[in-house]
Structures are given as C-alpha cells and as structure tokens.
Amino acid sequence: AQKITQTQPGMFVQEKEAVTLDCTYDTSDPSYGLFWYKQPSSGEMIFLIYQGSYDQQNATEGRYSLNFQKARKSANLVISASQLGDSAMYFCAMRESRRAQKLVFGQGTRLTINP
Amino acid sequence: KAGVTQTPRYLIKTRGQQVTLSCSPISGHRSVSWYQQTPGQGLQFLFEYFSETQRNKGNFPGRFSGRQFSNSRSEMNVSTLELGDSALYLCASSFRDSPGDYGYTFGSGTRLTVV
C-alpha cells in the first residue's frame, strides 16, 4: 500500500533562511505523482509543486523546489528565502497512478517562520 | 477564474442528524474528490466522482455517500452523525487525466462540528 511519511512535526526557521521539509514515500507502482500543499490556518489547501515519477529534472516553482531522489523514495520540499507568510502546515501527497485519482497525504509539518 | 466553492463554511449538527455538503468545482473540471481532515487521522480520501459516476471510494462506512450532477457540482451526505464525524471536509477538483502540473485545486472546506 502507498504511504507518505513526514518525520518533522514542526520546524522553526528564521526569516530569509532556506528550509527543507522532508518527505519519503512508499509505492510499488512505477507511475506516480508527488505533490506538496500548503495549508494556512484558514484551512484551504494550496497547491505548491508537482513531480512526476518519470520526470528527469527536479520540479521548481518560484521559491519552491522539489529535491526528488527516486532511488531513496524521497521528495523533499525546499523553500528558499523564507517569508513570514510561509508559516503554515505543509503536506506531502502522492497519487499512485492515473487510474486512482485519490491522494494519500503525510501527517504534515508545521512550519513557523520567525522574524 | 473562480476557484472551488464549498458551502457551507461552518456547520454544527447534533448526533444522529444527517448533513449535506456542497462543492462546485472549477469550470471545466469534471473530477471532484472529497477528503476528511481530523487531528487524529489526518487527511483521508472519501471518494472521487467523474462524469456523475463514483470512480473511487475510501475506507469509510456507508453513512458517507456522495453524488455528482451533470454540471460537475458534487454533494456529500453523512447520515446518522457521530461525534467522530467532526472534521474539516475538503473538496478538490481537477482535470482527471492531467492534474499533474496543475495539481488538485481544493476549496476552503466545510468545518463540521457534531455535538
């Protein structure tokens, strides 16, 4: 069965520093997609970045990049130059295949940016 | 472009009652998925609808049901409410065959409290 593990329940970072949020996954399907979402206190899940299992390059989206290490089944999110508005819960999620449209989520990491 | 709209935002119900939540997807998105988020269990997939048909279902009791209309709007219903059904219910919409680079767009959720 597919599984997402986020081992950092909480992280505290100084403003303007870079931060890496860890995510490891487990699946037996060769075709899968990995997502990162941000959830502020308002509750809405905001899509940040996507990495497909066959993508050769690491995904990047503005200040967000995904450090994809397929052999290690790792998909860490890197946020460069953190801002106070980055304080939120961050979830790593996986869609196992195109047939299965469900996302499996990790437990999340609460990121707090200190001024 | 309008986002995913979930109504109502907040709901308080009594044990034993039933409740119906609504989700209007982004225009053009025909896939709608529902998730339950609780502090204890995290984010769990409920079901996915595409073209008015349920395509996938999570591991929830039969008290949880849903449907999708021809305009892609979806409703989920929970009958005989239990205290444990208190949660944030999130709806997500996508282009079913290519959500990858665009992710699944979530609504702001309906926060259900059962008393």
mmCIF file of C-alpha atoms in Angstrom:
data_model
loop_
_atom_site.group_PDB
_atom_site.id
_atom_site.type_symbol
_atom_site.label_atom_id
_atom_site.label_comp_id
_atom_site.label_asym_id
_atom_site.label_seq_id
_atom_site.Cartn_x
_atom_site.Cartn_y
_atom_site.Cartn_z
ATOM 1 C CA ALA A 1 0.000 0.000 0.000
ATOM 2 C CA GLN A 2 1.129 3.506 -0.692
ATOM 3 C CA LYS A 3 2.394 5.556 2.214
ATOM 4 C CA ILE A 4 3.782 9.036 2.788
ATOM 5 C CA THR A 5 5.991 9.811 5.766
ATOM 6 C CA GLN A 6 6.798 13.295 7.020
ATOM 7 C CA THR A 7 9.102 12.975 10.012
ATOM 8 C CA GLN A 8 9.173 16.613 11.101
ATOM 9 C CA PRO A 9 6.045 17.533 13.078
ATOM 10 C CA GLY A 10 7.262 21.105 13.479
ATOM 11 C CA MET A 11 10.050 23.348 12.253
ATOM 12 C CA PHE A 12 11.158 26.824 13.272
ATOM 13 C CA VAL A 13 13.184 28.903 10.830
ATOM 14 C CA GLN A 14 14.455 32.467 10.752
ATOM 15 C CA GLU A 15 13.040 34.721 8.076
ATOM 16 C CA LYS A 16 15.066 34.753 4.829
ATOM 17 C CA GLU A 17 16.677 31.393 5.554
ATOM 18 C CA ALA A 18 16.137 28.394 3.308
ATOM 19 C CA VAL A 19 14.182 25.465 4.713
ATOM 20 C CA THR A 20 13.878 21.820 3.688
ATOM 21 C CA LEU A 21 10.788 19.819 4.557
ATOM 22 C CA ASP A 22 11.280 16.068 4.413
ATOM 23 C CA CYS A 23 9.025 13.565 2.687
ATOM 24 C CA THR A 24 9.562 9.893 1.973
ATOM 25 C CA TYR A 25 7.115 7.671 0.159
ATOM 26 C CA ASP A 26 6.434 4.040 -0.490
ATOM 27 C CA THR A 27 4.699 2.582 -3.514
ATOM 28 C CA SER A 28 5.019 -0.439 -5.757
ATOM 29 C CA ASP A 29 3.596 1.348 -8.799
ATOM 30 C CA PRO A 30 6.253 2.671 -11.231
ATOM 31 C CA SER A 31 3.982 5.532 -12.286
ATOM 32 C CA TYR A 32 3.073 8.007 -9.594
ATOM 33 C CA GLY A 33 2.898 11.704 -8.858
ATOM 34 C CA LEU A 34 4.102 13.627 -5.847
ATOM 35 C CA PHE A 35 2.559 16.879 -4.646
ATOM 36 C CA TRP A 36 3.227 19.443 -1.970
ATOM 37 C CA TYR A 37 0.446 21.520 -0.494
ATOM 38 C CA LYS A 38 0.423 24.427 1.957
ATOM 39 C CA GLN A 39 -2.434 24.773 4.411
ATOM 40 C CA PRO A 40 -2.702 28.103 6.245
ATOM 41 C CA SER A 41 -4.886 28.433 9.307
ATOM 42 C CA SER A 42 -7.851 29.266 7.047
ATOM 43 C CA GLY A 43 -7.941 25.595 6.041
ATOM 44 C CA GLU A 44 -7.618 25.849 2.279
ATOM 45 C CA MET A 45 -5.060 23.527 0.682
ATOM 46 C CA ILE A 46 -2.832 25.478 -1.694
ATOM 47 C CA PHE A 47 -1.002 23.558 -4.429
ATOM 48 C CA LEU A 48 2.722 24.336 -4.476
ATOM 49 C CA ILE A 49 4.567 21.927 -6.725
ATOM 50 C CA TYR A 50 4.324 18.608 -8.563
ATOM 51 C CA GLN A 51 6.858 15.921 -9.507
ATOM 52 C CA GLY A 52 6.042 13.003 -11.768
ATOM 53 C CA SER A 53 7.860 9.714 -11.263
ATOM 54 C CA TYR A 54 9.234 9.817 -14.811
ATOM 55 C CA ASP A 55 10.322 13.453 -14.704
ATOM 56 C CA GLN A 56 14.066 13.653 -15.221
ATOM 57 C CA GLN A 57 14.547 17.030 -13.599
ATOM 58 C CA ASN A 58 13.592 18.297 -10.186
ATOM 59 C CA ALA A 59 10.484 20.471 -10.265
ATOM 60 C CA THR A 60 10.794 24.153 -9.449
ATOM 61 C CA GLU A 61 8.115 26.791 -8.954
ATOM 62 C CA GLY A 62 9.345 30.206 -7.897
ATOM 63 C CA ARG A 63 10.808 29.915 -4.382
ATOM 64 C CA TYR A 64 9.770 26.266 -4.187
ATOM 65 C CA SER A 65 11.812 23.366 -5.483
ATOM 66 C CA LEU A 66 11.432 19.658 -5.020
ATOM 67 C CA ASN A 67 14.525 17.563 -4.302
ATOM 68 C CA PHE A 68 13.462 14.282 -5.918
ATOM 69 C CA GLN A 69 15.639 11.262 -5.123
ATOM 70 C CA LYS A 70 13.826 8.371 -6.715
ATOM 71 C CA ALA A 71 16.122 5.577 -5.521
ATOM 72 C CA ARG A 72 15.717 6.768 -1.949
ATOM 73 C CA LYS A 73 11.978 7.380 -2.443
ATOM 74 C CA SER A 74 12.424 10.888 -1.171
ATOM 75 C CA ALA A 75 10.701 14.100 -2.307
ATOM 76 C CA ASN A 76 11.812 16.937 -0.080
ATOM 77 C CA LEU A 77 10.419 20.453 -0.489
ATOM 78 C CA VAL A 78 12.921 23.293 -0.417
ATOM 79 C CA ILE A 79 11.713 26.831 0.228
ATOM 80 C CA SER A 80 14.326 29.449 -0.491
ATOM 81 C CA ALA A 81 14.412 32.837 1.259
ATOM 82 C CA SER A 82 11.565 32.071 3.649
ATOM 83 C CA GLN A 83 8.977 34.740 4.416
ATOM 84 C CA LEU A 84 6.664 35.283 7.374
ATOM 85 C CA GLY A 85 3.737 34.325 5.134
ATOM 86 C CA ASP A 86 5.241 30.874 4.672
ATOM 87 C CA SER A 87 4.165 29.937 8.205
ATOM 88 C CA ALA A 88 1.605 27.144 7.709
ATOM 89 C CA MET A 89 1.137 23.390 7.632
ATOM 90 C CA TYR A 90 2.812 21.658 4.697
ATOM 91 C CA PHE A 91 1.628 18.345 3.327
ATOM 92 C CA CYS A 92 3.354 15.935 1.003
ATOM 93 C CA ALA A 93 0.965 13.772 -1.026
ATOM 94 C CA MET A 94 1.125 11.041 -3.624
ATOM 95 C CA ARG A 95 -1.189 9.903 -6.376
ATOM 96 C CA GLU A 96 -0.284 6.320 -7.081
ATOM 97 C CA SER A 97 -1.427 6.159 -10.714
ATOM 98 C CA ARG A 98 -3.632 7.939 -13.191
ATOM 99 C CA ARG A 99 -6.320 5.329 -12.618
ATOM 100 C CA ALA A 100 -6.502 6.091 -8.931
ATOM 101 C CA GLN A 101 -7.283 9.742 -8.545
ATOM 102 C CA LYS A 102 -7.023 9.698 -4.793
ATOM 103 C CA LEU A 103 -4.209 11.424 -2.972
ATOM 104 C CA VAL A 104 -2.500 9.863 0.016
ATOM 105 C CA PHE A 105 -1.212 12.510 2.415
ATOM 106 C CA GLY A 106 1.525 12.574 5.003
ATOM 107 C CA GLN A 107 0.843 13.833 8.514
ATOM 108 C CA GLY A 108 2.203 17.249 7.696
ATOM 109 C CA THR A 109 4.893 19.586 9.021
ATOM 110 C CA ARG A 110 4.011 22.807 10.813
ATOM 111 C CA LEU A 111 6.464 25.462 9.650
ATOM 112 C CA THR A 112 6.916 28.623 11.689
ATOM 113 C CA ILE A 113 8.949 31.497 10.310
ATOM 114 C CA ASN A 114 10.401 33.781 12.963
ATOM 115 C CA PRO A 115 11.139 37.467 12.213
ATOM 116 C CA LYS B 1 -11.293 32.397 -12.709
ATOM 117 C CA ALA B 2 -13.475 31.186 -9.852
ATOM 118 C CA GLY B 3 -11.950 28.609 -7.539
ATOM 119 C CA VAL B 4 -13.535 25.609 -5.906
ATOM 120 C CA THR B 5 -16.512 26.694 -3.828
ATOM 121 C CA GLN B 6 -17.630 24.738 -0.812
ATOM 122 C CA THR B 7 -20.760 25.526 1.145
ATOM 123 C CA PRO B 8 -21.442 25.981 3.919
ATOM 124 C CA ARG B 9 -18.159 27.000 5.558
ATOM 125 C CA TYR B 10 -19.241 26.045 9.047
ATOM 126 C CA LEU B 11 -21.886 23.679 10.305
ATOM 127 C CA ILE B 12 -22.988 22.482 13.730
ATOM 128 C CA LYS B 13 -25.141 19.383 13.891
ATOM 129 C CA THR B 14 -26.450 17.075 16.593
ATOM 130 C CA ARG B 15 -25.603 13.385 16.861
ATOM 131 C CA GLY B 16 -27.985 11.284 14.815
ATOM 132 C CA GLN B 17 -28.786 14.024 12.319
ATOM 133 C CA GLN B 18 -27.722 13.990 8.700
ATOM 134 C CA VAL B 19 -25.826 16.629 6.764
ATOM 135 C CA THR B 20 -25.239 17.532 3.125
ATOM 136 C CA LEU B 21 -22.165 19.423 1.967
ATOM 137 C CA SER B 22 -21.793 21.017 -1.444
ATOM 138 C CA CYS B 23 -18.831 21.519 -3.753
ATOM 139 C CA SER B 24 -18.734 23.460 -7.017
ATOM 140 C CA PRO B 25 -15.544 22.702 -8.991
ATOM 141 C CA ILE B 26 -13.548 24.971 -11.218
ATOM 142 C CA SER B 27 -15.232 25.429 -14.572
ATOM 143 C CA GLY B 28 -14.100 22.667 -16.914
ATOM 144 C CA HIS B 29 -13.002 20.302 -14.149
ATOM 145 C CA ARG B 30 -15.031 17.127 -14.223
ATOM 146 C CA SER B 31 -13.341 15.224 -11.416
ATOM 147 C CA VAL B 32 -14.312 16.011 -7.831
ATOM 148 C CA SER B 33 -12.778 14.313 -4.815
ATOM 149 C CA TRP B 34 -13.660 14.590 -1.137
ATOM 150 C CA TYR B 35 -11.348 14.352 1.845
ATOM 151 C CA GLN B 36 -11.873 14.310 5.588
ATOM 152 C CA GLN B 37 -9.292 16.017 7.793
ATOM 153 C CA THR B 38 -9.132 15.349 11.524
ATOM 154 C CA PRO B 39 -6.331 15.969 14.041
ATOM 155 C CA GLY B 40 -6.079 12.263 14.800
ATOM 156 C CA GLN B 41 -6.343 10.661 11.357
ATOM 157 C CA GLY B 42 -5.033 13.476 9.186
ATOM 158 C CA LEU B 43 -6.289 13.770 5.623
ATOM 159 C CA GLN B 44 -8.200 10.776 4.339
ATOM 160 C CA PHE B 45 -9.743 10.190 0.930
ATOM 161 C CA LEU B 46 -13.504 9.722 0.941
ATOM 162 C CA PHE B 47 -14.461 9.324 -2.728
ATOM 163 C CA GLU B 48 -13.997 10.634 -6.235
ATOM 164 C CA TYR B 49 -16.631 11.414 -8.823
ATOM 165 C CA PHE B 50 -16.124 11.842 -12.534
ATOM 166 C CA SER B 51 -18.895 12.368 -15.070
ATOM 167 C CA GLU B 52 -21.539 11.681 -12.426
ATOM 168 C CA THR B 53 -20.017 8.293 -11.563
ATOM 169 C CA GLN B 54 -18.191 7.323 -8.405
ATOM 170 C CA ARG B 55 -14.768 6.105 -9.551
ATOM 171 C CA ASN B 56 -13.003 5.509 -6.256
ATOM 172 C CA LYS B 57 -14.059 5.141 -2.656
ATOM 173 C CA GLY B 58 -12.043 5.325 0.525
ATOM 174 C CA ASN B 59 -12.402 3.206 3.617
ATOM 175 C CA PHE B 60 -15.403 4.908 5.209
ATOM 176 C CA PRO B 61 -18.702 3.444 6.388
ATOM 177 C CA GLY B 62 -21.792 3.520 4.221
ATOM 178 C CA ARG B 63 -23.100 6.506 6.181
ATOM 179 C CA PHE B 64 -20.855 8.573 3.929
ATOM 180 C CA SER B 65 -22.201 8.957 0.433
ATOM 181 C CA GLY B 66 -21.973 11.375 -2.415
ATOM 182 C CA ARG B 67 -23.158 12.245 -5.855
ATOM 183 C CA GLN B 68 -22.239 14.409 -8.797
ATOM 184 C CA PHE B 69 -24.561 16.340 -11.037
ATOM 185 C CA SER B 70 -24.350 16.931 -14.780
ATOM 186 C CA ASN B 71 -22.757 20.345 -14.180
ATOM 187 C CA SER B 72 -19.989 18.592 -12.161
ATOM 188 C CA ARG B 73 -21.163 20.031 -8.850
ATOM 189 C CA SER B 74 -20.922 17.437 -6.131
ATOM 190 C CA GLU B 75 -22.579 16.837 -2.816
ATOM 191 C CA MET B 76 -21.615 14.554 0.008
ATOM 192 C CA ASN B 77 -24.004 13.323 2.626
ATOM 193 C CA VAL B 78 -23.348 11.920 6.061
ATOM 194 C CA SER B 79 -26.258 10.208 7.761
ATOM 195 C CA THR B 80 -26.660 9.359 11.442
ATOM 196 C CA LEU B 81 -23.891 11.690 12.508
ATOM 197 C CA GLU B 82 -21.435 10.610 15.181
ATOM 198 C CA LEU B 83 -19.154 12.782 17.308
ATOM 199 C CA GLY B 84 -16.178 11.358 15.398
ATOM 200 C CA ASP B 85 -17.501 12.836 12.176
ATOM 201 C CA SER B 86 -16.448 16.282 13.384
ATOM 202 C CA ALA B 87 -13.832 17.334 10.866
ATOM 203 C CA LEU B 88 -12.836 19.654 8.070
ATOM 204 C CA TYR B 89 -14.249 18.285 4.833
ATOM 205 C CA LEU B 90 -12.281 19.326 1.783
ATOM 206 C CA CYS B 91 -13.292 19.051 -1.827
ATOM 207 C CA ALA B 92 -10.797 19.037 -4.690
ATOM 208 C CA SER B 93 -11.353 19.343 -8.410
ATOM 209 C CA SER B 94 -9.099 18.524 -11.341
ATOM 210 C CA PHE B 95 -8.855 17.612 -14.979
ATOM 211 C CA ARG B 96 -8.979 13.862 -14.385
ATOM 212 C CA ASP B 97 -6.361 12.889 -16.929
ATOM 213 C CA SER B 98 -3.840 15.609 -16.273
ATOM 214 C CA PRO B 99 -3.855 17.017 -12.781
ATOM 215 C CA GLY B 100 -0.130 16.695 -12.562
ATOM 216 C CA ASP B 101 1.342 20.084 -13.321
ATOM 217 C CA TYR B 102 -1.742 21.868 -12.089
ATOM 218 C CA GLY B 103 -2.422 19.850 -9.013
ATOM 219 C CA TYR B 104 -5.751 19.286 -7.488
ATOM 220 C CA THR B 105 -7.442 22.566 -6.593
ATOM 221 C CA PHE B 106 -9.003 22.475 -3.179
ATOM 222 C CA GLY B 107 -11.814 24.505 -1.736
ATOM 223 C CA SER B 108 -11.662 26.204 1.649
ATOM 224 C CA GLY B 109 -13.514 23.324 3.231
ATOM 225 C CA THR B 110 -16.581 22.851 5.387
ATOM 226 C CA ARG B 111 -15.887 22.610 9.087
ATOM 227 C CA LEU B 112 -18.457 20.250 10.593
ATOM 228 C CA THR B 113 -18.936 20.050 14.335
ATOM 229 C CA VAL B 114 -21.134 17.304 15.745
ATOM 230 C CA VAL B 115 -22.407 17.883 19.285
#
